[in-house]
Amino acid sequence: MIAEMSDLEVLALTAAGDQGAFSDLVKRYQDKVFGMAYRYARDRQDAEELAQEIFLKVWQHARTFKGRSAFATWLYRLAVNTCLNYRQKKKIVPEPLPLLGDFAAETNSAGSEIIAQERQNLLDKAMDTLPARQKMALILANFEGKSYEEIAGLMEVSISAVETLLFRARQNLAAMLRPLKKKGEL
């Protein structure tokens, strides 16, 4: 039964053209792949398209898997590269952060949910302004829980490059969000 097989065994069946095996791989990893794509694109439709593109690449390139890493690592590498190419394909221009006075403080309890959503929107917009590789490193570290070593492998960079990407990403976010925090808007 396919459900009891290892990822590598299921991938071997997929490489041989077994659509049932491929379907099982998709079921095993669709939540993780979609979650990463959504955190990167922050648009459900775009994340679904990214996830489909990632799994299409798995189907097309299953025979090229050499087994030098775990299947999950190979899949994440495909996902990282697909997400990094996302901005170039879509020609995304990040929305500018709103002026500091755009969000008047709401003091009633009914407005607290709106304020929380606006704060999240500000953070999301700030994340969108980061360079693609900084954003990806931050997503992998903070949302995917990957170690620096894992991130280095997935992004095909050195550990020191990962440290630099994360440092710069956090520094850039802090610089963008500091004025909003001082005003109490974040």
PDB file of N, CA and C in Angstrom, residues 67-170:
ATOM      1  N   GLY A  67      18.834  11.419  -4.871  1.00  0.00           N
ATOM      2  CA  GLY A  67      18.884  10.815  -3.544  1.00  0.00           C
ATOM      3  C   GLY A  67      20.000  11.325  -2.661  1.00  0.00           C
ATOM      4  N   ARG A  68      20.616  12.432  -3.022  1.00  0.00           N
ATOM      5  CA  ARG A  68      21.691  13.004  -2.197  1.00  0.00           C
ATOM      6  C   ARG A  68      21.154  13.704  -0.953  1.00  0.00           C
ATOM      7  N   SER A  69      19.857  13.927  -0.933  1.00  0.00           N
ATOM      8  CA  SER A  69      19.211  14.547   0.218  1.00  0.00           C
ATOM      9  C   SER A  69      17.865  13.864   0.416  1.00  0.00           C
ATOM     10  N   ALA A  70      17.197  14.214   1.488  1.00  0.00           N
ATOM     11  CA  ALA A  70      15.860  13.676   1.721  1.00  0.00           C
ATOM     12  C   ALA A  70      14.914  14.262   0.679  1.00  0.00           C
ATOM     13  N   PHE A  71      13.847  13.546   0.381  1.00  0.00           N
ATOM     14  CA  PHE A  71      12.864  14.051  -0.573  1.00  0.00           C
ATOM     15  C   PHE A  71      12.332  15.408  -0.128  1.00  0.00           C
ATOM     16  N   ALA A  72      12.042  15.553   1.169  1.00  0.00           N
ATOM     17  CA  ALA A  72      11.486  16.806   1.674  1.00  0.00           C
ATOM     18  C   ALA A  72      12.433  17.973   1.403  1.00  0.00           C
ATOM     19  N   THR A  73      13.724  17.739   1.522  1.00  0.00           N
ATOM     20  CA  THR A  73      14.712  18.791   1.242  1.00  0.00           C
ATOM     21  C   THR A  73      14.678  19.171  -0.231  1.00  0.00           C
ATOM     22  N   TRP A  74      14.628  18.174  -1.089  1.00  0.00           N
ATOM     23  CA  TRP A  74      14.548  18.418  -2.533  1.00  0.00           C
ATOM     24  C   TRP A  74      13.278  19.189  -2.878  1.00  0.00           C
ATOM     25  N   LEU A  75      12.156  18.786  -2.274  1.00  0.00           N
ATOM     26  CA  LEU A  75      10.883  19.462  -2.509  1.00  0.00           C
ATOM     27  C   LEU A  75      10.942  20.912  -2.039  1.00  0.00           C
ATOM     28  N   TYR A  76      11.507  21.144  -0.860  1.00  0.00           N
ATOM     29  CA  TYR A  76      11.636  22.516  -0.364  1.00  0.00           C
ATOM     30  C   TYR A  76      12.524  23.345  -1.274  1.00  0.00           C
ATOM     31  N   ARG A  77      13.577  22.742  -1.811  1.00  0.00           N
ATOM     32  CA  ARG A  77      14.453  23.485  -2.728  1.00  0.00           C
ATOM     33  C   ARG A  77      13.674  23.898  -3.972  1.00  0.00           C
ATOM     34  N   LEU A  78      12.857  22.985  -4.503  1.00  0.00           N
ATOM     35  CA  LEU A  78      11.999  23.336  -5.643  1.00  0.00           C
ATOM     36  C   LEU A  78      11.061  24.477  -5.257  1.00  0.00           C
ATOM     37  N   ALA A  79      10.485  24.383  -4.060  1.00  0.00           N
ATOM     38  CA  ALA A  79       9.541  25.398  -3.608  1.00  0.00           C
ATOM     39  C   ALA A  79      10.225  26.750  -3.420  1.00  0.00           C
ATOM     40  N   VAL A  80      11.395  26.743  -2.815  1.00  0.00           N
ATOM     41  CA  VAL A  80      12.138  27.992  -2.602  1.00  0.00           C
ATOM     42  C   VAL A  80      12.454  28.647  -3.939  1.00  0.00           C
ATOM     43  N   ASN A  81      12.985  27.883  -4.870  1.00  0.00           N
ATOM     44  CA  ASN A  81      13.345  28.455  -6.172  1.00  0.00           C
ATOM     45  C   ASN A  81      12.116  28.964  -6.915  1.00  0.00           C
ATOM     46  N   THR A  82      11.013  28.235  -6.832  1.00  0.00           N
ATOM     47  CA  THR A  82       9.779  28.665  -7.495  1.00  0.00           C
ATOM     48  C   THR A  82       9.268  29.964  -6.884  1.00  0.00           C
ATOM     49  N   CYS A  83       9.306  30.045  -5.561  1.00  0.00           N
ATOM     50  CA  CYS A  83       8.847  31.268  -4.889  1.00  0.00           C
ATOM     51  C   CYS A  83       9.762  32.458  -5.196  1.00  0.00           C
ATOM     52  N   LEU A  84      11.064  32.205  -5.230  1.00  0.00           N
ATOM     53  CA  LEU A  84      11.991  33.301  -5.534  1.00  0.00           C
ATOM     54  C   LEU A  84      11.790  33.827  -6.954  1.00  0.00           C
ATOM     55  N   ASN A  85      11.402  32.956  -7.869  1.00  0.00           N
ATOM     56  CA  ASN A  85      11.139  33.385  -9.243  1.00  0.00           C
ATOM     57  C   ASN A  85       9.763  34.029  -9.394  1.00  0.00           C
ATOM     58  N   TYR A  86       8.938  33.893  -8.403  1.00  0.00           N
ATOM     59  CA  TYR A  86       7.555  34.392  -8.431  1.00  0.00           C
ATOM     60  C   TYR A  86       7.490  35.889  -8.716  1.00  0.00           C
ATOM     61  N   ARG A  87       8.281  36.662  -7.992  1.00  0.00           N
ATOM     62  CA  ARG A  87       8.251  38.118  -8.184  1.00  0.00           C
ATOM     63  C   ARG A  87       8.662  38.517  -9.580  1.00  0.00           C
ATOM     64  N   GLN A  88       9.660  37.838 -10.107  1.00  0.00           N
ATOM     65  CA  GLN A  88      10.134  38.185 -11.447  1.00  0.00           C
ATOM     66  C   GLN A  88       9.055  37.919 -12.488  1.00  0.00           C
ATOM     67  N   LYS A  89       8.340  36.800 -12.340  1.00  0.00           N
ATOM     68  CA  LYS A  89       7.288  36.457 -13.296  1.00  0.00           C
ATOM     69  C   LYS A  89       6.109  37.413 -13.201  1.00  0.00           C
ATOM     70  N   LYS A  90       5.735  37.752 -11.978  1.00  0.00           N
ATOM     71  CA  LYS A  90       4.551  38.579 -11.757  1.00  0.00           C
ATOM     72  C   LYS A  90       4.857  40.072 -11.830  1.00  0.00           C
ATOM     73  N   LYS A  91       6.138  40.426 -11.819  1.00  0.00           N
ATOM     74  CA  LYS A  91       6.544  41.838 -11.813  1.00  0.00           C
ATOM     75  C   LYS A  91       5.853  42.583 -10.669  1.00  0.00           C
ATOM     76  N   ILE A  92       5.949  42.000  -9.485  1.00  0.00           N
ATOM     77  CA  ILE A  92       5.288  42.572  -8.313  1.00  0.00           C
ATOM     78  C   ILE A  92       6.034  43.814  -7.849  1.00  0.00           C
ATOM     79  N   VAL A  93       5.285  44.852  -7.628  1.00  0.00           N
ATOM     80  CA  VAL A  93       5.819  46.071  -7.042  1.00  0.00           C
ATOM     81  C   VAL A  93       5.159  46.203  -5.675  1.00  0.00           C
ATOM     82  N   PRO A  94       5.938  46.147  -4.595  1.00  0.00           N
ATOM     83  CA  PRO A  94       5.331  46.233  -3.281  1.00  0.00           C
ATOM     84  C   PRO A  94       4.583  47.550  -3.094  1.00  0.00           C
ATOM     85  N   GLU A  95       3.462  47.466  -2.374  1.00  0.00           N
ATOM     86  CA  GLU A  95       2.716  48.681  -2.061  1.00  0.00           C
ATOM     87  C   GLU A  95       3.511  49.477  -1.032  1.00  0.00           C
ATOM     88  N   PRO A  96       3.525  50.790  -1.148  1.00  0.00           N
ATOM     89  CA  PRO A  96       4.246  51.571  -0.157  1.00  0.00           C
ATOM     90  C   PRO A  96       3.521  51.508   1.188  1.00  0.00           C
ATOM     91  N   LEU A  97       4.301  51.651   2.252  1.00  0.00           N
ATOM     92  CA  LEU A  97       3.690  51.721   3.572  1.00  0.00           C
ATOM     93  C   LEU A  97       2.863  52.999   3.665  1.00  0.00           C
ATOM     94  N   PRO A  98       1.749  52.951   4.383  1.00  0.00           N
ATOM     95  CA  PRO A  98       0.921  54.148   4.500  1.00  0.00           C
ATOM     96  C   PRO A  98       1.625  55.225   5.318  1.00  0.00           C
ATOM     97  N   LEU A  99       1.183  56.442   5.111  1.00  0.00           N
ATOM     98  CA  LEU A  99       1.712  57.536   5.916  1.00  0.00           C
ATOM     99  C   LEU A  99       1.330  57.304   7.362  1.00  0.00           C
ATOM    100  N   LEU A 100       2.128  57.837   8.269  1.00  0.00           N
ATOM    101  CA  LEU A 100       1.909  57.578   9.685  1.00  0.00           C
ATOM    102  C   LEU A 100       0.518  57.993  10.158  1.00  0.00           C
ATOM    103  N   GLY A 101      -0.048  59.021   9.588  1.00  0.00           N
ATOM    104  CA  GLY A 101      -1.344  59.495  10.043  1.00  0.00           C
ATOM    105  C   GLY A 101      -2.516  58.797   9.388  1.00  0.00           C
ATOM    106  N   ASP A 102      -2.264  57.843   8.516  1.00  0.00           N
ATOM    107  CA  ASP A 102      -3.355  57.194   7.799  1.00  0.00           C
ATOM    108  C   ASP A 102      -4.262  56.374   8.695  1.00  0.00           C
ATOM    109  N   PHE A 103      -3.732  55.884   9.792  1.00  0.00           N
ATOM    110  CA  PHE A 103      -4.535  55.051  10.674  1.00  0.00           C
ATOM    111  C   PHE A 103      -4.730  55.761  12.010  1.00  0.00           C
ATOM    112  N   ALA A 104      -5.864  56.414  12.149  1.00  0.00           N
ATOM    113  CA  ALA A 104      -6.170  57.065  13.423  1.00  0.00           C
ATOM    114  C   ALA A 104      -6.428  55.974  14.446  1.00  0.00           C
ATOM    115  N   ALA A 105      -5.970  56.195  15.660  1.00  0.00           N
ATOM    116  CA  ALA A 105      -6.142  55.186  16.707  1.00  0.00           C
ATOM    117  C   ALA A 105      -7.611  55.011  17.040  1.00  0.00           C
ATOM    118  N   GLU A 106      -8.047  53.775  17.007  1.00  0.00           N
ATOM    119  CA  GLU A 106      -9.417  53.450  17.376  1.00  0.00           C
ATOM    120  C   GLU A 106      -9.390  53.044  18.840  1.00  0.00           C
ATOM    121  N   THR A 107     -10.232  53.646  19.634  1.00  0.00           N
ATOM    122  CA  THR A 107     -10.190  53.361  21.057  1.00  0.00           C
ATOM    123  C   THR A 107     -11.317  52.449  21.514  1.00  0.00           C
ATOM    124  N   ASN A 108     -12.350  52.264  20.728  1.00  0.00           N
ATOM    125  CA  ASN A 108     -13.430  51.400  21.183  1.00  0.00           C
ATOM    126  C   ASN A 108     -13.071  49.939  20.968  1.00  0.00           C
ATOM    127  N   SER A 109     -13.692  49.063  21.750  1.00  0.00           N
ATOM    128  CA  SER A 109     -13.356  47.644  21.697  1.00  0.00           C
ATOM    129  C   SER A 109     -13.759  47.014  20.363  1.00  0.00           C
ATOM    130  N   ALA A 110     -14.788  47.520  19.724  1.00  0.00           N
ATOM    131  CA  ALA A 110     -15.205  46.976  18.434  1.00  0.00           C
ATOM    132  C   ALA A 110     -14.132  47.233  17.377  1.00  0.00           C
ATOM    133  N   GLY A 111     -13.368  48.285  17.535  1.00  0.00           N
ATOM    134  CA  GLY A 111     -12.329  48.619  16.569  1.00  0.00           C
ATOM    135  C   GLY A 111     -11.027  47.872  16.793  1.00  0.00           C
ATOM    136  N   SER A 112     -10.886  47.158  17.916  1.00  0.00           N
ATOM    137  CA  SER A 112      -9.618  46.479  18.201  1.00  0.00           C
ATOM    138  C   SER A 112      -9.310  45.395  17.177  1.00  0.00           C
ATOM    139  N   GLU A 113     -10.323  44.720  16.672  1.00  0.00           N
ATOM    140  CA  GLU A 113     -10.109  43.703  15.650  1.00  0.00           C
ATOM    141  C   GLU A 113      -9.624  44.354  14.351  1.00  0.00           C
ATOM    142  N   ILE A 114     -10.200  45.488  14.026  1.00  0.00           N
ATOM    143  CA  ILE A 114      -9.789  46.224  12.827  1.00  0.00           C
ATOM    144  C   ILE A 114      -8.346  46.689  12.978  1.00  0.00           C
ATOM    145  N   ILE A 115      -8.010  47.179  14.165  1.00  0.00           N
ATOM    146  CA  ILE A 115      -6.648  47.641  14.420  1.00  0.00           C
ATOM    147  C   ILE A 115      -5.657  46.482  14.275  1.00  0.00           C
ATOM    148  N   ALA A 116      -6.007  45.327  14.827  1.00  0.00           N
ATOM    149  CA  ALA A 116      -5.132  44.161  14.726  1.00  0.00           C
ATOM    150  C   ALA A 116      -4.916  43.779  13.262  1.00  0.00           C
ATOM    151  N   GLN A 117      -5.977  43.834  12.465  1.00  0.00           N
ATOM    152  CA  GLN A 117      -5.861  43.504  11.045  1.00  0.00           C
ATOM    153  C   GLN A 117      -5.001  44.532  10.322  1.00  0.00           C
ATOM    154  N   GLU A 118      -5.169  45.809  10.651  1.00  0.00           N
ATOM    155  CA  GLU A 118      -4.349  46.859  10.032  1.00  0.00           C
ATOM    156  C   GLU A 118      -2.881  46.692  10.394  1.00  0.00           C
ATOM    157  N   ARG A 119      -2.616  46.308  11.640  1.00  0.00           N
ATOM    158  CA  ARG A 119      -1.230  46.060  12.047  1.00  0.00           C
ATOM    159  C   ARG A 119      -0.631  44.917  11.250  1.00  0.00           C
ATOM    160  N   GLN A 120      -1.418  43.861  11.074  1.00  0.00           N
ATOM    161  CA  GLN A 120      -0.942  42.725  10.280  1.00  0.00           C
ATOM    162  C   GLN A 120      -0.697  43.153   8.837  1.00  0.00           C
ATOM    163  N   ASN A 121      -1.585  43.977   8.301  1.00  0.00           N
ATOM    164  CA  ASN A 121      -1.407  44.473   6.939  1.00  0.00           C
ATOM    165  C   ASN A 121      -0.123  45.289   6.810  1.00  0.00           C
ATOM    166  N   LEU A 122       0.179  46.117   7.819  1.00  0.00           N
ATOM    167  CA  LEU A 122       1.415  46.901   7.800  1.00  0.00           C
ATOM    168  C   LEU A 122       2.637  45.988   7.804  1.00  0.00           C
ATOM    169  N   LEU A 123       2.591  44.963   8.645  1.00  0.00           N
ATOM    170  CA  LEU A 123       3.700  44.024   8.703  1.00  0.00           C
ATOM    171  C   LEU A 123       3.845  43.283   7.370  1.00  0.00           C
ATOM    172  N   ASP A 124       2.716  42.868   6.789  1.00  0.00           N
ATOM    173  CA  ASP A 124       2.745  42.180   5.504  1.00  0.00           C
ATOM    174  C   ASP A 124       3.337  43.075   4.413  1.00  0.00           C
ATOM    175  N   LYS A 125       2.937  44.319   4.394  1.00  0.00           N
ATOM    176  CA  LYS A 125       3.473  45.251   3.385  1.00  0.00           C
ATOM    177  C   LYS A 125       4.971  45.461   3.583  1.00  0.00           C
ATOM    178  N   ALA A 126       5.389  45.537   4.835  1.00  0.00           N
ATOM    179  CA  ALA A 126       6.815  45.690   5.111  1.00  0.00           C
ATOM    180  C   ALA A 126       7.584  44.457   4.628  1.00  0.00           C
ATOM    181  N   MET A 127       7.023  43.277   4.854  1.00  0.00           N
ATOM    182  CA  MET A 127       7.667  42.041   4.380  1.00  0.00           C
ATOM    183  C   MET A 127       7.789  42.052   2.854  1.00  0.00           C
ATOM    184  N   ASP A 128       6.767  42.586   2.178  1.00  0.00           N
ATOM    185  CA  ASP A 128       6.780  42.626   0.718  1.00  0.00           C
ATOM    186  C   ASP A 128       7.865  43.533   0.160  1.00  0.00           C
ATOM    187  N   THR A 129       8.307  44.501   0.936  1.00  0.00           N
ATOM    188  CA  THR A 129       9.333  45.421   0.444  1.00  0.00           C
ATOM    189  C   THR A 129      10.737  44.834   0.559  1.00  0.00           C
ATOM    190  N   LEU A 130      10.876  43.730   1.289  1.00  0.00           N
ATOM    191  CA  LEU A 130      12.189  43.107   1.433  1.00  0.00           C
ATOM    192  C   LEU A 130      12.632  42.498   0.104  1.00  0.00           C
ATOM    193  N   PRO A 131      13.929  42.481  -0.154  1.00  0.00           N
ATOM    194  CA  PRO A 131      14.421  41.749  -1.319  1.00  0.00           C
ATOM    195  C   PRO A 131      13.998  40.283  -1.213  1.00  0.00           C
ATOM    196  N   ALA A 132      13.798  39.642  -2.343  1.00  0.00           N
ATOM    197  CA  ALA A 132      13.239  38.282  -2.387  1.00  0.00           C
ATOM    198  C   ALA A 132      14.016  37.288  -1.534  1.00  0.00           C
ATOM    199  N   ARG A 133      15.325  37.314  -1.595  1.00  0.00           N
ATOM    200  CA  ARG A 133      16.123  36.330  -0.846  1.00  0.00           C
ATOM    201  C   ARG A 133      16.064  36.595   0.650  1.00  0.00           C
ATOM    202  N   GLN A 134      16.001  37.858   1.063  1.00  0.00           N
ATOM    203  CA  GLN A 134      15.848  38.171   2.482  1.00  0.00           C
ATOM    204  C   GLN A 134      14.494  37.681   2.989  1.00  0.00           C
ATOM    205  N   LYS A 135      13.473  37.928   2.178  1.00  0.00           N
ATOM    206  CA  LYS A 135      12.126  37.507   2.559  1.00  0.00           C
ATOM    207  C   LYS A 135      12.055  35.987   2.687  1.00  0.00           C
ATOM    208  N   MET A 136      12.638  35.276   1.735  1.00  0.00           N
ATOM    209  CA  MET A 136      12.600  33.816   1.771  1.00  0.00           C
ATOM    210  C   MET A 136      13.345  33.288   2.989  1.00  0.00           C
ATOM    211  N   ALA A 137      14.509  33.831   3.284  1.00  0.00           N
ATOM    212  CA  ALA A 137      15.271  33.387   4.454  1.00  0.00           C
ATOM    213  C   ALA A 137      14.457  33.611   5.731  1.00  0.00           C
ATOM    214  N   LEU A 138      13.797  34.756   5.819  1.00  0.00           N
ATOM    215  CA  LEU A 138      12.985  35.072   6.995  1.00  0.00           C
ATOM    216  C   LEU A 138      11.797  34.117   7.119  1.00  0.00           C
ATOM    217  N   ILE A 139      11.154  33.817   6.013  1.00  0.00           N
ATOM    218  CA  ILE A 139      10.026  32.871   6.026  1.00  0.00           C
ATOM    219  C   ILE A 139      10.498  31.496   6.473  1.00  0.00           C
ATOM    220  N   LEU A 140      11.598  31.030   5.910  1.00  0.00           N
ATOM    221  CA  LEU A 140      12.103  29.707   6.268  1.00  0.00           C
ATOM    222  C   LEU A 140      12.501  29.639   7.742  1.00  0.00           C
ATOM    223  N   ALA A 141      13.116  30.699   8.257  1.00  0.00           N
ATOM    224  CA  ALA A 141      13.557  30.688   9.654  1.00  0.00           C
ATOM    225  C   ALA A 141      12.401  30.886  10.626  1.00  0.00           C
ATOM    226  N   ASN A 142      11.580  31.888  10.394  1.00  0.00           N
ATOM    227  CA  ASN A 142      10.569  32.262  11.371  1.00  0.00           C
ATOM    228  C   ASN A 142       9.250  31.516  11.232  1.00  0.00           C
ATOM    229  N   PHE A 143       8.862  31.154  10.022  1.00  0.00           N
ATOM    230  CA  PHE A 143       7.562  30.522   9.828  1.00  0.00           C
ATOM    231  C   PHE A 143       7.661  29.024   9.571  1.00  0.00           C
ATOM    232  N   GLU A 144       8.745  28.598   8.937  1.00  0.00           N
ATOM    233  CA  GLU A 144       8.921  27.179   8.642  1.00  0.00           C
ATOM    234  C   GLU A 144       9.768  26.482   9.707  1.00  0.00           C
ATOM    235  N   GLY A 145      10.404  27.258  10.587  1.00  0.00           N
ATOM    236  CA  GLY A 145      11.194  26.680  11.672  1.00  0.00           C
ATOM    237  C   GLY A 145      12.457  25.975  11.216  1.00  0.00           C
ATOM    238  N   LYS A 146      13.002  26.376  10.085  1.00  0.00           N
ATOM    239  CA  LYS A 146      14.206  25.740   9.551  1.00  0.00           C
ATOM    240  C   LYS A 146      15.449  26.283  10.253  1.00  0.00           C
ATOM    241  N   SER A 147      16.438  25.408  10.426  1.00  0.00           N
ATOM    242  CA  SER A 147      17.713  25.829  11.006  1.00  0.00           C
ATOM    243  C   SER A 147      18.523  26.574   9.946  1.00  0.00           C
ATOM    244  N   TYR A 148      19.569  27.258  10.382  1.00  0.00           N
ATOM    245  CA  TYR A 148      20.422  27.964   9.438  1.00  0.00           C
ATOM    246  C   TYR A 148      21.035  26.997   8.422  1.00  0.00           C
ATOM    247  N   GLU A 149      21.418  25.808   8.902  1.00  0.00           N
ATOM    248  CA  GLU A 149      22.002  24.801   8.019  1.00  0.00           C
ATOM    249  C   GLU A 149      20.989  24.380   6.952  1.00  0.00           C
ATOM    250  N   GLU A 150      19.736  24.156   7.385  1.00  0.00           N
ATOM    251  CA  GLU A 150      18.703  23.761   6.428  1.00  0.00           C
ATOM    252  C   GLU A 150      18.433  24.874   5.419  1.00  0.00           C
ATOM    253  N   ILE A 151      18.365  26.104   5.907  1.00  0.00           N
ATOM    254  CA  ILE A 151      18.121  27.239   5.013  1.00  0.00           C
ATOM    255  C   ILE A 151      19.259  27.368   4.001  1.00  0.00           C
ATOM    256  N   ALA A 152      20.483  27.204   4.472  1.00  0.00           N
ATOM    257  CA  ALA A 152      21.641  27.279   3.577  1.00  0.00           C
ATOM    258  C   ALA A 152      21.526  26.230   2.475  1.00  0.00           C
ATOM    259  N   GLY A 153      21.127  25.030   2.835  1.00  0.00           N
ATOM    260  CA  GLY A 153      20.974  23.972   1.838  1.00  0.00           C
ATOM    261  C   GLY A 153      19.845  24.262   0.868  1.00  0.00           C
ATOM    262  N   LEU A 154      18.726  24.753   1.388  1.00  0.00           N
ATOM    263  CA  LEU A 154      17.571  25.025   0.534  1.00  0.00           C
ATOM    264  C   LEU A 154      17.812  26.189  -0.414  1.00  0.00           C
ATOM    265  N   MET A 155      18.511  27.192   0.081  1.00  0.00           N
ATOM    266  CA  MET A 155      18.753  28.374  -0.748  1.00  0.00           C
ATOM    267  C   MET A 155      20.080  28.290  -1.504  1.00  0.00           C
ATOM    268  N   GLU A 156      20.808  27.207  -1.267  1.00  0.00           N
ATOM    269  CA  GLU A 156      22.090  26.981  -1.925  1.00  0.00           C
ATOM    270  C   GLU A 156      23.068  28.133  -1.695  1.00  0.00           C
ATOM    271  N   VAL A 157      23.198  28.494  -0.410  1.00  0.00           N
ATOM    272  CA  VAL A 157      24.148  29.528   0.007  1.00  0.00           C
ATOM    273  C   VAL A 157      24.874  29.016   1.252  1.00  0.00           C
ATOM    274  N   SER A 158      25.872  29.755   1.689  1.00  0.00           N
ATOM    275  CA  SER A 158      26.596  29.374   2.901  1.00  0.00           C
ATOM    276  C   SER A 158      25.797  29.768   4.147  1.00  0.00           C
ATOM    277  N   ILE A 159      26.174  29.194   5.268  1.00  0.00           N
ATOM    278  CA  ILE A 159      25.514  29.531   6.529  1.00  0.00           C
ATOM    279  C   ILE A 159      25.736  31.002   6.851  1.00  0.00           C
ATOM    280  N   SER A 160      26.926  31.513   6.585  1.00  0.00           N
ATOM    281  CA  SER A 160      27.182  32.925   6.848  1.00  0.00           C
ATOM    282  C   SER A 160      26.316  33.818   5.956  1.00  0.00           C
ATOM    283  N   ALA A 161      26.027  33.363   4.741  1.00  0.00           N
ATOM    284  CA  ALA A 161      25.123  34.123   3.867  1.00  0.00           C
ATOM    285  C   ALA A 161      23.712  34.137   4.441  1.00  0.00           C
ATOM    286  N   VAL A 162      23.284  33.012   5.018  1.00  0.00           N
ATOM    287  CA  VAL A 162      21.970  32.948   5.670  1.00  0.00           C
ATOM    288  C   VAL A 162      21.928  33.931   6.832  1.00  0.00           C
ATOM    289  N   GLU A 163      22.975  33.929   7.643  1.00  0.00           N
ATOM    290  CA  GLU A 163      23.040  34.850   8.781  1.00  0.00           C
ATOM    291  C   GLU A 163      22.942  36.295   8.304  1.00  0.00           C
ATOM    292  N   THR A 164      23.648  36.603   7.229  1.00  0.00           N
ATOM    293  CA  THR A 164      23.622  37.958   6.675  1.00  0.00           C
ATOM    294  C   THR A 164      22.237  38.305   6.138  1.00  0.00           C
ATOM    295  N   LEU A 165      21.633  37.375   5.397  1.00  0.00           N
ATOM    296  CA  LEU A 165      20.284  37.625   4.865  1.00  0.00           C
ATOM    297  C   LEU A 165      19.291  37.887   5.991  1.00  0.00           C
ATOM    298  N   LEU A 166      19.349  37.069   7.037  1.00  0.00           N
ATOM    299  CA  LEU A 166      18.418  37.248   8.157  1.00  0.00           C
ATOM    300  C   LEU A 166      18.697  38.541   8.914  1.00  0.00           C
ATOM    301  N   PHE A 167      19.966  38.855   9.114  1.00  0.00           N
ATOM    302  CA  PHE A 167      20.314  40.096   9.800  1.00  0.00           C
ATOM    303  C   PHE A 167      19.792  41.300   9.030  1.00  0.00           C
ATOM    304  N   ARG A 168      20.036  41.319   7.734  1.00  0.00           N
ATOM    305  CA  ARG A 168      19.594  42.445   6.906  1.00  0.00           C
ATOM    306  C   ARG A 168      18.068  42.509   6.818  1.00  0.00           C
ATOM    307  N   ALA A 169      17.427  41.359   6.720  1.00  0.00           N
ATOM    308  CA  ALA A 169      15.958  41.340   6.657  1.00  0.00           C
ATOM    309  C   ALA A 169      15.366  41.925   7.938  1.00  0.00           C
ATOM    310  N   ARG A 170      15.884  41.493   9.065  1.00  0.00           N
ATOM    311  CA  ARG A 170      15.376  42.004  10.357  1.00  0.00           C
ATOM    312  C   ARG A 170      15.705  43.482  10.530  1.00  0.00           C
TER     313      ARG A 170
END
